[in-house]
PDB file of C-alpha atoms in Angstrom:
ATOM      1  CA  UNK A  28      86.074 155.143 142.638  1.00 71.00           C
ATOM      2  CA  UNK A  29      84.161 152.139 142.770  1.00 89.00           C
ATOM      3  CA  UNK A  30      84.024 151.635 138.617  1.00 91.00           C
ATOM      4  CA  UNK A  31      88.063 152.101 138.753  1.00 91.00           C
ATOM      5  CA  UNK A  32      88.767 149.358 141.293  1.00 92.00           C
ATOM      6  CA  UNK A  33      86.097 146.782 139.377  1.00 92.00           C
ATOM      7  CA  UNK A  34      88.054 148.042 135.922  1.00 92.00           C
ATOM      8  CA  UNK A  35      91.648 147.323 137.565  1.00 92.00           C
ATOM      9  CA  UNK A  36      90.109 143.833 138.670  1.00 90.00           C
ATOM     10  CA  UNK A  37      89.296 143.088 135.670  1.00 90.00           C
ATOM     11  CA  UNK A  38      92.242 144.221 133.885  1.00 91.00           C
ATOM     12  CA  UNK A  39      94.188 141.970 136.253  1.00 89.00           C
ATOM     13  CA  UNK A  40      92.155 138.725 136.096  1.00 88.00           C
ATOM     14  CA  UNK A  41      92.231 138.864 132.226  1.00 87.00           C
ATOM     15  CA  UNK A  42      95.682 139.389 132.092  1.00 85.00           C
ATOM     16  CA  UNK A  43      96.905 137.062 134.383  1.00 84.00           C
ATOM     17  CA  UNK A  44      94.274 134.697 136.012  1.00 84.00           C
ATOM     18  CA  UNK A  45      92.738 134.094 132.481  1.00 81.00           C
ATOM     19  CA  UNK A  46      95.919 133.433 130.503  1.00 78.00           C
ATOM     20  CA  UNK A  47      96.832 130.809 133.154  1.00 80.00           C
ATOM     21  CA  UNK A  48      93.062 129.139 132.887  1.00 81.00           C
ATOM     22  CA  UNK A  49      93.352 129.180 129.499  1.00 80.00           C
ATOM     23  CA  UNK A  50      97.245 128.456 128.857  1.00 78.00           C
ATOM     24  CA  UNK A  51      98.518 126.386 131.825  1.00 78.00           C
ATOM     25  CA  UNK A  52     102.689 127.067 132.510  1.00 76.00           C
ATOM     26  CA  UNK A  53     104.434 124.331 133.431  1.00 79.00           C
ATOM     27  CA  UNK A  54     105.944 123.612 137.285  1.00 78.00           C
ATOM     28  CA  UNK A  55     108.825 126.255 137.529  1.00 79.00           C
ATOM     29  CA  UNK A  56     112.285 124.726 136.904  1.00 78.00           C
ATOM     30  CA  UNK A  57     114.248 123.782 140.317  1.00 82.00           C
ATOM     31  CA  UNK A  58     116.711 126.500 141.315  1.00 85.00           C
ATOM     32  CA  UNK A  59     119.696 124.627 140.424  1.00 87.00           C
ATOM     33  CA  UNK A  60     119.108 124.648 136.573  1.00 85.00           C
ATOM     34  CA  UNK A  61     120.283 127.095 134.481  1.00 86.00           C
ATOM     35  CA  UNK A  62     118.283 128.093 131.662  1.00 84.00           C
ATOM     36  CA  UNK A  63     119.942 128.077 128.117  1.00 83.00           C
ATOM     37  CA  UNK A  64     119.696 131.348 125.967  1.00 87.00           C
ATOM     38  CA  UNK A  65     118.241 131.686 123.349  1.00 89.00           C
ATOM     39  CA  UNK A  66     119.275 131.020 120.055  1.00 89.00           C
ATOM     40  CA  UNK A  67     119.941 133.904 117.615  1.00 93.00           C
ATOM     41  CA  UNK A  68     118.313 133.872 114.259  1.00 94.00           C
ATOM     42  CA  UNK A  69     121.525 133.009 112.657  1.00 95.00           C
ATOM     43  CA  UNK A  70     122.128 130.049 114.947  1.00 94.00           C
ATOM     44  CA  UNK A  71     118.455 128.148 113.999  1.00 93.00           C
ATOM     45  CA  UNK A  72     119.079 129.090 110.400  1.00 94.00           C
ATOM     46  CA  UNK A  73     122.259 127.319 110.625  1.00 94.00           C
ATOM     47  CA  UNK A  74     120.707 124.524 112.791  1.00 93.00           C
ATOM     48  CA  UNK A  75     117.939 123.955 110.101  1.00 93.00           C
ATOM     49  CA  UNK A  76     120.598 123.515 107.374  1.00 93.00           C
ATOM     50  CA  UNK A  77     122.593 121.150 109.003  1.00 91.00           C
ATOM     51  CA  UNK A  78     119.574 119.115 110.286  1.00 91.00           C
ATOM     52  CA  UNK A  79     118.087 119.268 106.442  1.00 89.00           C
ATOM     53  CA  UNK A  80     121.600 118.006 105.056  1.00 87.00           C
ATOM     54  CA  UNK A  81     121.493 115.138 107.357  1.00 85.00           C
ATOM     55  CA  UNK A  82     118.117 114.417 106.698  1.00 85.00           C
ATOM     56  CA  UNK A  83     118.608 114.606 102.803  1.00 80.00           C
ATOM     57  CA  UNK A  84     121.919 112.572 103.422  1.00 77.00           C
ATOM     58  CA  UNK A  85     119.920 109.839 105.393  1.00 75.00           C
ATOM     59  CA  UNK A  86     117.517 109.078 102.325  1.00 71.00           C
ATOM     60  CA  UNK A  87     120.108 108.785  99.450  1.00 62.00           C
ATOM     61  CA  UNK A  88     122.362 106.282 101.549  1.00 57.00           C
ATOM     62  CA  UNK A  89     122.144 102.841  99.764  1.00 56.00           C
ATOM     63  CA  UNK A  90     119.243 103.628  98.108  1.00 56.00           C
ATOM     64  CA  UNK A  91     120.081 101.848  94.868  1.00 57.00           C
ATOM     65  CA  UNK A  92     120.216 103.282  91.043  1.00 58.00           C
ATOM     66  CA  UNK A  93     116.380 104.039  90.693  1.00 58.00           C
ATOM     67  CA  UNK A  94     117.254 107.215  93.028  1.00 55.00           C
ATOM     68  CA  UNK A  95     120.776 108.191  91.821  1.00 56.00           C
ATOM     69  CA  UNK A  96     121.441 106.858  88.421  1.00 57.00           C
ATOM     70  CA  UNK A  97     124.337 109.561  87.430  1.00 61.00           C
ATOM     71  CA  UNK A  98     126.043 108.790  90.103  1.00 60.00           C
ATOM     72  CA  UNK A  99     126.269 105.379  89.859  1.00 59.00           C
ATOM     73  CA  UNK A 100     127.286 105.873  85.969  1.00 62.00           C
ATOM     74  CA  UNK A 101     129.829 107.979  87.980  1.00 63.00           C
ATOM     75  CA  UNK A 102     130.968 105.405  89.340  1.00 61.00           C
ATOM     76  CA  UNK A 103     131.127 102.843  86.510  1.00 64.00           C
ATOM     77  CA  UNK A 104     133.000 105.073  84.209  1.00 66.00           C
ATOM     78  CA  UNK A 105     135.815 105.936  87.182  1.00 64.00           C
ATOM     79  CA  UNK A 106     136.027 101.982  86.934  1.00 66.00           C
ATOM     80  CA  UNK A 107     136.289 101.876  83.061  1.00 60.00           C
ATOM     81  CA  UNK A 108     133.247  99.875  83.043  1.00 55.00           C
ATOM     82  CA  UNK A 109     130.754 101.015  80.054  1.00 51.00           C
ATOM     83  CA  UNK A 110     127.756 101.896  81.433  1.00 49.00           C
ATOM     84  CA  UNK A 111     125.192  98.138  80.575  1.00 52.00           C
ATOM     85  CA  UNK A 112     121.701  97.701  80.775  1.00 51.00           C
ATOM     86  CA  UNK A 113     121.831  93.822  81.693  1.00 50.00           C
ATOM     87  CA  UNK A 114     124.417  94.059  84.434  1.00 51.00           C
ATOM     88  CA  UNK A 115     121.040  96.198  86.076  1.00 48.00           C
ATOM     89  CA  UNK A 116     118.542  93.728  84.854  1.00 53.00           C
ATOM     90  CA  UNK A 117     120.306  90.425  86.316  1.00 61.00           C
ATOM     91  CA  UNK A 118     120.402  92.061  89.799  1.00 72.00           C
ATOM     92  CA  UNK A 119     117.165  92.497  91.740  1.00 74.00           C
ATOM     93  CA  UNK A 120     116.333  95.556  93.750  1.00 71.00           C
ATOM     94  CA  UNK A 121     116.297  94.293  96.806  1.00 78.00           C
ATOM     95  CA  UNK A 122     113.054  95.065  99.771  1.00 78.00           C
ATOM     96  CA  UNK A 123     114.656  97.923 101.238  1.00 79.00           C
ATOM     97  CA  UNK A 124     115.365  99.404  98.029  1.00 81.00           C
ATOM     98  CA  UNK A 125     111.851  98.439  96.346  1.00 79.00           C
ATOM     99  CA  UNK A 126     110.195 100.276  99.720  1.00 81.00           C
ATOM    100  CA  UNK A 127     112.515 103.256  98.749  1.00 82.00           C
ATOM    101  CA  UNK A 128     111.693 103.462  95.296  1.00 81.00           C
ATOM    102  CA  UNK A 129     107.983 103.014  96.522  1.00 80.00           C
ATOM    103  CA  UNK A 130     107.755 105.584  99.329  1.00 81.00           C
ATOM    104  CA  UNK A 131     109.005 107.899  96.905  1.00 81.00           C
ATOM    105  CA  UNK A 132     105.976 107.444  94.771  1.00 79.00           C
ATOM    106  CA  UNK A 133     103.287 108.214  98.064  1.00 79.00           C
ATOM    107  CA  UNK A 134     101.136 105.933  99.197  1.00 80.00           C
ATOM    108  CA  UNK A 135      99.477 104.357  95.838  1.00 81.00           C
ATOM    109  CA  UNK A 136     102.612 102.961  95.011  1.00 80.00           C
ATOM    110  CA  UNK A 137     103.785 102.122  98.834  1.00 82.00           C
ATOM    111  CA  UNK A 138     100.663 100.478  99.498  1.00 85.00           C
ATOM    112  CA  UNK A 139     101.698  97.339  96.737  1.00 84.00           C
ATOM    113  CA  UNK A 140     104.572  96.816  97.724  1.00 83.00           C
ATOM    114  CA  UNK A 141     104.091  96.162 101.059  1.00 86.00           C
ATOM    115  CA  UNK A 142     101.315  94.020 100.300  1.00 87.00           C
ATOM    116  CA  UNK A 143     104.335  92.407  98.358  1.00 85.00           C
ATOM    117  CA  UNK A 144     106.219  92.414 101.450  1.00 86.00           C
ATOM    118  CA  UNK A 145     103.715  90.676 103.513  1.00 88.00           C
ATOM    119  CA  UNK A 146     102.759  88.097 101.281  1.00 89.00           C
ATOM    120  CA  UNK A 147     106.447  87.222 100.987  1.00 88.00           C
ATOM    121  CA  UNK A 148     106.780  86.699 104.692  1.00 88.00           C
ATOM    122  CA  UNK A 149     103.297  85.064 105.244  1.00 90.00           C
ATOM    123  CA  UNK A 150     104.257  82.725 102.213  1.00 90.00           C
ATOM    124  CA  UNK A 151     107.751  82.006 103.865  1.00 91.00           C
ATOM    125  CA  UNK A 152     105.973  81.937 107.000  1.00 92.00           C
ATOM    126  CA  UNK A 153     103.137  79.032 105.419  1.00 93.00           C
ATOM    127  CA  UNK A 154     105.781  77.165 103.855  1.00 93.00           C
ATOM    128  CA  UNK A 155     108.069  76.512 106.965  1.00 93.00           C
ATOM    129  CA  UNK A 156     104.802  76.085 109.260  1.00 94.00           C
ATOM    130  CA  UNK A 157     104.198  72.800 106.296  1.00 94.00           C
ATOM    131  CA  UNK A 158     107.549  71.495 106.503  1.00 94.00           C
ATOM    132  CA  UNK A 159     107.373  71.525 110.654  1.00 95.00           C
ATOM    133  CA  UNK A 160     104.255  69.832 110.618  1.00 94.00           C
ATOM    134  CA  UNK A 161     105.742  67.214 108.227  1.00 95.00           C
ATOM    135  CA  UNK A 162     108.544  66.574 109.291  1.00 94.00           C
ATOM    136  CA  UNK A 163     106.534  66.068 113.176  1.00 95.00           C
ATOM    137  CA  UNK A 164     104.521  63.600 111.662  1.00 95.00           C
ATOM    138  CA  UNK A 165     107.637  62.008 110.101  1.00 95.00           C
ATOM    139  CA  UNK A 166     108.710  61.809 113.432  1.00 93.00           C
ATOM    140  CA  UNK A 167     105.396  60.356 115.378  1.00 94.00           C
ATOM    141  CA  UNK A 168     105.343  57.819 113.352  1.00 94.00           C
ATOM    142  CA  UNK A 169     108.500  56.918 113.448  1.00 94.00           C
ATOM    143  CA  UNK A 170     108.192  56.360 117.521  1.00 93.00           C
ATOM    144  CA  UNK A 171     104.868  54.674 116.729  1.00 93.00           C
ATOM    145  CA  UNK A 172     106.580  52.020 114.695  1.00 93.00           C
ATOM    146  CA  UNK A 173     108.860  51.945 117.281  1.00 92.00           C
ATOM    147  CA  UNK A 174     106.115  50.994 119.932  1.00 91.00           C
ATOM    148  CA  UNK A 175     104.726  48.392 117.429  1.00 90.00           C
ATOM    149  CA  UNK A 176     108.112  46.406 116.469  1.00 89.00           C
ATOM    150  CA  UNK A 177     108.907  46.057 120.404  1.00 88.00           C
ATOM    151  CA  UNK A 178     105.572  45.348 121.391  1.00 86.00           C
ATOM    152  CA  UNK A 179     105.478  42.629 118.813  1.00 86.00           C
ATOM    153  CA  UNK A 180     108.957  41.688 119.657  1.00 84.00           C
ATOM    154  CA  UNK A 181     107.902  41.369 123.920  1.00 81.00           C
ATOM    155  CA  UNK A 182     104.706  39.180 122.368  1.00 77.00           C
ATOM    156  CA  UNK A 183     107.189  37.216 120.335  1.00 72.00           C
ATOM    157  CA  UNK A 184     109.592  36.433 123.492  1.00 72.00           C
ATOM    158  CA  UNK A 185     107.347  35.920 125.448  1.00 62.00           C
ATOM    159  CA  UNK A 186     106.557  31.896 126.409  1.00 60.00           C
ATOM    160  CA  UNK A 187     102.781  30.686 126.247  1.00 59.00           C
ATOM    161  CA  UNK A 188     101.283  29.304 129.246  1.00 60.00           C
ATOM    162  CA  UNK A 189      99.750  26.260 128.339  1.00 58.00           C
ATOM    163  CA  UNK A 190      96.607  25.188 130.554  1.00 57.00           C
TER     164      UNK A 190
END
């Protein structure tokens, strides 16, 4: 009798006491929520396509021609343009489309052209901290000429004692 009541004990703790310790739930939900049902294996498959398009859709928008070159030949033969090499050497990919191109390639090539990136800025950055600092200096001295001309201009008017 004794063995059956330790076994049941046991039984119980593992199955419920130990799967709390071990796997904590959650505070129950207040009683005014109503729980949603859940979703049918048709329904997620569905819900994972659309989310995929979407997510697919998000990284060829404005990308540039490096990602979707037949489509912009598409696009220049509805136009009755001839499809030319210079008109896409003259124009510059611009950052976001350089990042694109790069995070495509991983991290060896996304790794360059950020350092690209942040050179840019700190250069841009360097050059406008220069022109600041001369053009404040410009400007000091300016209001210390100032102080000199009507300093020597009060000295000038001025009338000498003489003793």
């Amino acid at each position: 009798m004794k063995v059956r009541v330790v076994c049941r004990k046991v039984y119980d703790y593992i199955r419920y006491d130990l799967r709390e310790i071990a796997f904590p739930s959650s505070l129950p939900d207040p009683p005014h929520i109503q729980k949603r049902p859940k979703l049918t294996w048709r329904d997620n498959l569905f819900i994972l396509k659309k989310a995929t398009r979407l997510y697919c859709a998000s990284w060829v928008r404005d990308i540039g021609p490096d990602l979707r070159p037949d489509d912009y030949a598409k696009d220049n033969e509805a136009n009755g343009e001839a499809k030319t090499t210079s008109s896409a050497q003259e124009k510059e990919p611009s950052v976001v489309e350089d990042l694109a191109v790069a995070a495509r390639g991983g991290m060896e090539t996304l790794r360059p052209a950020l350092q690209r990136v942040y050179m840019t800025r700190a250069s841009a950055y360097r050059d406008a901290l220069k022109s600041f600092i001369q053009g404040y200096q410009e400007g000091v001295q300016q209001v210390m000429e100032k102080k000199e001309e009507s300093k020597t201009q009060s000295e000038g008017n001025a009338p000498k004692k003489s003793t």
